């Protein structure tokens, strides 16, 4: 049985929450914030965690701008080998995964569904929070979405 370490961010640095105004530059600002904090938490050397998190946050932030009329909040937390990213907005439209065929738009949630370990959405009063999780533990292959439990 292989045992790997669970890289953790420095004490006191495992949580971030930032609110953005509804303007196009907010998506780039959110991406930069993700990269800066994850690198600062020591997660830059774990597979493609920073690149994938940056891409998926970009998709969720873009959806927040397109489908809600107000500000959105980005929240990141890292603990126990899991990075959780959340984007909260005032929109009521729940995201759906569309076929990634030849459509020019609507592939963002397909990317989230494909690249995240798991994801979901829950309502927050009049708005919603869309979240995804990525593994930061080197002992679990990135392609594994859920652990397999053998029953004897």
mmCIF file of N, CA and C in Angstrom, residues 54-124:
data_model
loop_
_atom_site.group_PDB
_atom_site.id
_atom_site.type_symbol
_atom_site.label_atom_id
_atom_site.label_comp_id
_atom_site.label_asym_id
_atom_site.label_seq_id
_atom_site.Cartn_x
_atom_site.Cartn_y
_atom_site.Cartn_z
ATOM 1 N N UNK A 54 -7.131 27.625 -12.124
ATOM 2 C CA UNK A 54 -7.215 28.929 -12.797
ATOM 3 C C UNK A 54 -8.216 28.866 -13.957
ATOM 4 N N UNK A 55 -8.155 27.824 -14.765
ATOM 5 C CA UNK A 55 -9.068 27.654 -15.896
ATOM 6 C C UNK A 55 -10.514 27.524 -15.424
ATOM 7 N N UNK A 56 -10.750 26.678 -14.430
ATOM 8 C CA UNK A 56 -12.123 26.434 -13.988
ATOM 9 C C UNK A 56 -12.715 27.628 -13.256
ATOM 10 N N UNK A 57 -11.901 28.329 -12.475
ATOM 11 C CA UNK A 57 -12.388 29.562 -11.838
ATOM 12 C C UNK A 57 -12.749 30.580 -12.911
ATOM 13 N N UNK A 58 -11.953 30.644 -13.962
ATOM 14 C CA UNK A 58 -12.249 31.548 -15.075
ATOM 15 C C UNK A 58 -13.616 31.234 -15.679
ATOM 16 N N UNK A 59 -13.908 29.960 -15.853
ATOM 17 C CA UNK A 59 -15.205 29.558 -16.408
ATOM 18 C C UNK A 59 -16.345 29.946 -15.473
ATOM 19 N N UNK A 60 -16.198 29.678 -14.174
ATOM 20 C CA UNK A 60 -17.267 30.007 -13.227
ATOM 21 C C UNK A 60 -17.439 31.513 -13.082
ATOM 22 N N UNK A 61 -16.342 32.255 -13.083
ATOM 23 C CA UNK A 61 -16.434 33.719 -12.985
ATOM 24 C C UNK A 61 -17.102 34.299 -14.231
ATOM 25 N N UNK A 62 -16.779 33.763 -15.390
ATOM 26 C CA UNK A 62 -17.422 34.221 -16.634
ATOM 27 C C UNK A 62 -18.919 33.952 -16.579
ATOM 28 N N UNK A 63 -19.306 32.765 -16.114
ATOM 29 C CA UNK A 63 -20.729 32.455 -15.974
ATOM 30 C C UNK A 63 -21.407 33.416 -15.008
ATOM 31 N N UNK A 64 -20.728 33.744 -13.904
ATOM 32 C CA UNK A 64 -21.303 34.680 -12.931
ATOM 33 C C UNK A 64 -21.551 36.041 -13.574
ATOM 34 N N UNK A 65 -20.617 36.500 -14.397
ATOM 35 C CA UNK A 65 -20.797 37.787 -15.077
ATOM 36 C C UNK A 65 -21.925 37.737 -16.101
ATOM 37 N N UNK A 66 -22.014 36.631 -16.830
ATOM 38 C CA UNK A 66 -23.020 36.523 -17.890
ATOM 39 C C UNK A 66 -24.427 36.326 -17.359
ATOM 40 N N UNK A 67 -24.568 35.616 -16.241
ATOM 41 C CA UNK A 67 -25.893 35.186 -15.798
ATOM 42 C C UNK A 67 -26.380 35.833 -14.516
ATOM 43 N N UNK A 68 -25.658 36.805 -13.981
ATOM 44 C CA UNK A 68 -26.157 37.536 -12.813
ATOM 45 C C UNK A 68 -25.875 39.017 -13.023
ATOM 46 N N UNK A 69 -26.582 39.820 -12.295
ATOM 47 C CA UNK A 69 -26.480 41.263 -12.519
ATOM 48 C C UNK A 69 -25.560 41.959 -11.523
ATOM 49 N N UNK A 70 -24.998 41.216 -10.583
ATOM 50 C CA UNK A 70 -24.234 41.890 -9.544
ATOM 51 C C UNK A 70 -22.832 41.349 -9.375
ATOM 52 N N UNK A 71 -22.318 41.644 -8.205
ATOM 53 C CA UNK A 71 -20.971 41.218 -7.845
ATOM 54 C C UNK A 71 -20.928 39.702 -7.672
ATOM 55 N N UNK A 72 -19.702 39.141 -7.717
ATOM 56 C CA UNK A 72 -19.550 37.729 -7.396
ATOM 57 C C UNK A 72 -18.404 37.573 -6.409
ATOM 58 N N UNK A 73 -18.450 36.492 -5.653
ATOM 59 C CA UNK A 73 -17.432 36.219 -4.638
ATOM 60 C C UNK A 73 -16.712 34.926 -4.976
ATOM 61 N N UNK A 74 -15.378 34.978 -4.945
ATOM 62 C CA UNK A 74 -14.521 33.812 -5.129
ATOM 63 C C UNK A 74 -14.011 33.392 -3.763
ATOM 64 N N UNK A 75 -14.160 32.118 -3.442
ATOM 65 C CA UNK A 75 -13.649 31.576 -2.190
ATOM 66 C C UNK A 75 -12.798 30.353 -2.498
ATOM 67 N N UNK A 76 -11.597 30.317 -1.955
ATOM 68 C CA UNK A 76 -10.691 29.178 -2.100
ATOM 69 C C UNK A 76 -10.369 28.645 -0.719
ATOM 70 N N UNK A 77 -10.297 27.331 -0.595
ATOM 71 C CA UNK A 77 -9.825 26.720 0.646
ATOM 72 C C UNK A 77 -9.076 25.449 0.296
ATOM 73 N N UNK A 78 -8.012 25.194 1.042
ATOM 74 C CA UNK A 78 -7.194 24.005 0.817
ATOM 75 C C UNK A 78 -6.967 23.313 2.152
ATOM 76 N N UNK A 79 -7.310 22.032 2.204
ATOM 77 C CA UNK A 79 -7.102 21.244 3.415
ATOM 78 C C UNK A 79 -7.220 19.769 3.077
ATOM 79 N N UNK A 80 -6.450 18.948 3.764
ATOM 80 C CA UNK A 80 -6.548 17.491 3.673
ATOM 81 C C UNK A 80 -6.470 16.960 2.241
ATOM 82 N N UNK A 81 -5.607 17.554 1.423
ATOM 83 C CA UNK A 81 -5.406 17.080 0.059
ATOM 84 C C UNK A 81 -6.466 17.510 -0.934
ATOM 85 N N UNK A 82 -7.332 18.448 -0.551
ATOM 86 C CA UNK A 82 -8.407 18.917 -1.431
ATOM 87 C C UNK A 82 -8.362 20.435 -1.545
ATOM 88 N N UNK A 83 -8.435 20.925 -2.757
ATOM 89 C CA UNK A 83 -8.612 22.355 -3.018
ATOM 90 C C UNK A 83 -10.063 22.546 -3.426
ATOM 91 N N UNK A 84 -10.770 23.419 -2.725
ATOM 92 C CA UNK A 84 -12.163 23.727 -3.047
ATOM 93 C C UNK A 84 -12.245 25.171 -3.501
ATOM 94 N N UNK A 85 -12.859 25.383 -4.674
ATOM 95 C CA UNK A 85 -13.049 26.713 -5.238
ATOM 96 C C UNK A 85 -14.537 26.948 -5.384
ATOM 97 N N UNK A 86 -15.011 28.109 -4.934
ATOM 98 C CA UNK A 86 -16.430 28.453 -5.009
ATOM 99 C C UNK A 86 -16.589 29.823 -5.652
ATOM 100 N N UNK A 87 -17.629 29.954 -6.464
ATOM 101 C CA UNK A 87 -18.002 31.260 -7.001
ATOM 102 C C UNK A 87 -19.475 31.464 -6.661
ATOM 103 N N UNK A 88 -19.723 32.510 -5.895
ATOM 104 C CA UNK A 88 -21.080 32.841 -5.440
ATOM 105 C C UNK A 88 -21.537 34.075 -6.202
ATOM 106 N N UNK A 89 -22.773 34.016 -6.738
ATOM 107 C CA UNK A 89 -23.317 35.178 -7.438
ATOM 108 C C UNK A 89 -24.801 35.321 -7.114
ATOM 109 N N UNK A 90 -25.413 36.378 -7.629
ATOM 110 C CA UNK A 90 -26.815 36.665 -7.336
ATOM 111 C C UNK A 90 -27.777 36.060 -8.355
ATOM 112 N N UNK A 91 -27.265 35.343 -9.323
ATOM 113 C CA UNK A 91 -28.113 34.735 -10.347
ATOM 114 C C UNK A 91 -28.846 33.511 -9.824
ATOM 115 N N UNK A 92 -29.989 33.226 -10.421
ATOM 116 C CA UNK A 92 -30.769 32.058 -10.003
ATOM 117 C C UNK A 92 -30.611 30.876 -10.949
ATOM 118 N N UNK A 93 -30.001 31.110 -12.093
ATOM 119 C CA UNK A 93 -29.838 30.048 -13.095
ATOM 120 C C UNK A 93 -28.805 29.023 -12.636
ATOM 121 N N UNK A 94 -29.246 27.780 -12.526
ATOM 122 C CA UNK A 94 -28.366 26.688 -12.104
ATOM 123 C C UNK A 94 -27.601 26.190 -13.332
ATOM 124 N N UNK A 95 -26.287 26.004 -13.213
ATOM 125 C CA UNK A 95 -25.504 25.584 -14.376
ATOM 126 C C UNK A 95 -25.825 24.143 -14.793
ATOM 127 N N UNK A 96 -25.714 23.897 -16.083
ATOM 128 C CA UNK A 96 -25.893 22.555 -16.616
ATOM 129 C C UNK A 96 -24.701 22.231 -17.507
ATOM 130 N N UNK A 97 -24.416 20.955 -17.602
ATOM 131 C CA UNK A 97 -23.325 20.496 -18.451
ATOM 132 C C UNK A 97 -23.885 20.252 -19.841
ATOM 133 N N UNK A 98 -23.355 20.968 -20.827
ATOM 134 C CA UNK A 98 -23.781 20.815 -22.211
ATOM 135 C C UNK A 98 -22.791 19.942 -22.957
ATOM 136 N N UNK A 99 -23.247 19.350 -24.028
ATOM 137 C CA UNK A 99 -22.382 18.567 -24.893
ATOM 138 C C UNK A 99 -21.319 19.493 -25.473
ATOM 139 N N UNK A 100 -20.100 19.029 -25.506
ATOM 140 C CA UNK A 100 -18.992 19.856 -25.993
ATOM 141 C C UNK A 100 -18.790 19.693 -27.486
ATOM 142 N N UNK A 101 -19.854 19.571 -28.219
ATOM 143 C CA UNK A 101 -19.747 19.368 -29.668
ATOM 144 C C UNK A 101 -19.166 20.599 -30.351
ATOM 145 N N UNK A 102 -19.812 21.072 -31.356
ATOM 146 C CA UNK A 102 -19.281 22.187 -32.137
ATOM 147 C C UNK A 102 -19.758 23.556 -31.659
ATOM 148 N N UNK A 103 -20.456 23.619 -30.549
ATOM 149 C CA UNK A 103 -20.970 24.896 -30.056
ATOM 150 C C UNK A 103 -19.817 25.832 -29.696
ATOM 151 N N UNK A 104 -20.003 27.108 -29.979
ATOM 152 C CA UNK A 104 -18.977 28.092 -29.645
ATOM 153 C C UNK A 104 -19.072 28.530 -28.197
ATOM 154 N N UNK A 105 -20.240 28.394 -27.593
ATOM 155 C CA UNK A 105 -20.461 28.806 -26.210
ATOM 156 C C UNK A 105 -21.027 27.639 -25.421
ATOM 157 N N UNK A 106 -20.964 27.763 -24.089
ATOM 158 C CA UNK A 106 -21.609 26.783 -23.234
ATOM 159 C C UNK A 106 -20.772 25.578 -22.864
ATOM 160 N N UNK A 107 -19.472 25.627 -23.109
ATOM 161 C CA UNK A 107 -18.632 24.476 -22.785
ATOM 162 C C UNK A 107 -17.951 24.587 -21.423
ATOM 163 N N UNK A 108 -18.170 25.675 -20.722
ATOM 164 C CA UNK A 108 -17.500 25.883 -19.439
ATOM 165 C C UNK A 108 -17.808 24.817 -18.413
ATOM 166 N N UNK A 109 -19.069 24.462 -18.244
ATOM 167 C CA UNK A 109 -19.427 23.453 -17.256
ATOM 168 C C UNK A 109 -18.993 22.062 -17.709
ATOM 169 N N UNK A 110 -18.870 21.850 -19.025
ATOM 170 C CA UNK A 110 -18.306 20.593 -19.515
ATOM 171 C C UNK A 110 -16.867 20.461 -19.033
ATOM 172 N N UNK A 111 -16.109 21.556 -19.102
ATOM 173 C CA UNK A 111 -14.731 21.546 -18.607
ATOM 174 C C UNK A 111 -14.688 21.290 -17.101
ATOM 175 N N UNK A 112 -15.568 21.948 -16.362
ATOM 176 C CA UNK A 112 -15.621 21.738 -14.912
ATOM 177 C C UNK A 112 -15.924 20.273 -14.615
ATOM 178 N N UNK A 113 -16.932 19.726 -15.304
ATOM 179 C CA UNK A 113 -17.333 18.342 -15.087
ATOM 180 C C UNK A 113 -16.211 17.365 -15.444
ATOM 181 N N UNK A 114 -15.456 17.682 -16.473
ATOM 182 C CA UNK A 114 -14.391 16.796 -16.944
ATOM 183 C C UNK A 114 -13.137 16.877 -16.080
ATOM 184 N N UNK A 115 -12.753 18.073 -15.650
ATOM 185 C CA UNK A 115 -11.467 18.264 -14.982
ATOM 186 C C UNK A 115 -11.514 18.241 -13.455
ATOM 187 N N UNK A 116 -12.662 18.552 -12.871
ATOM 188 C CA UNK A 116 -12.760 18.594 -11.410
ATOM 189 C C UNK A 116 -12.954 17.193 -10.848
ATOM 190 N N UNK A 117 -12.476 17.014 -9.642
ATOM 191 C CA UNK A 117 -12.703 15.752 -8.943
ATOM 192 C C UNK A 117 -14.192 15.571 -8.682
ATOM 193 N N UNK A 118 -14.842 16.660 -8.286
ATOM 194 C CA UNK A 118 -16.300 16.712 -8.157
ATOM 195 C C UNK A 118 -16.715 18.178 -8.143
ATOM 196 N N UNK A 119 -17.996 18.426 -8.401
ATOM 197 C CA UNK A 119 -18.489 19.797 -8.412
ATOM 198 C C UNK A 119 -19.967 19.783 -8.055
ATOM 199 N N UNK A 120 -20.495 20.967 -7.767
ATOM 200 C CA UNK A 120 -21.910 21.062 -7.437
ATOM 201 C C UNK A 120 -22.357 22.508 -7.394
ATOM 202 N N UNK A 121 -23.624 22.670 -7.050
ATOM 203 C CA UNK A 121 -24.228 23.999 -6.971
ATOM 204 C C UNK A 121 -25.274 23.966 -5.865
ATOM 205 N N UNK A 122 -25.336 25.014 -5.057
ATOM 206 C CA UNK A 122 -26.408 25.132 -4.083
ATOM 207 C C UNK A 122 -26.894 26.576 -4.044
ATOM 208 N N UNK A 123 -28.141 26.720 -3.727
ATOM 209 C CA UNK A 123 -28.757 28.057 -3.673
ATOM 210 C C UNK A 123 -28.410 28.745 -2.361
ATOM 211 N N UNK A 124 -28.166 30.039 -2.451
ATOM 212 C CA UNK A 124 -27.890 30.892 -1.297
ATOM 213 C C UNK A 124 -28.893 32.033 -1.334
#
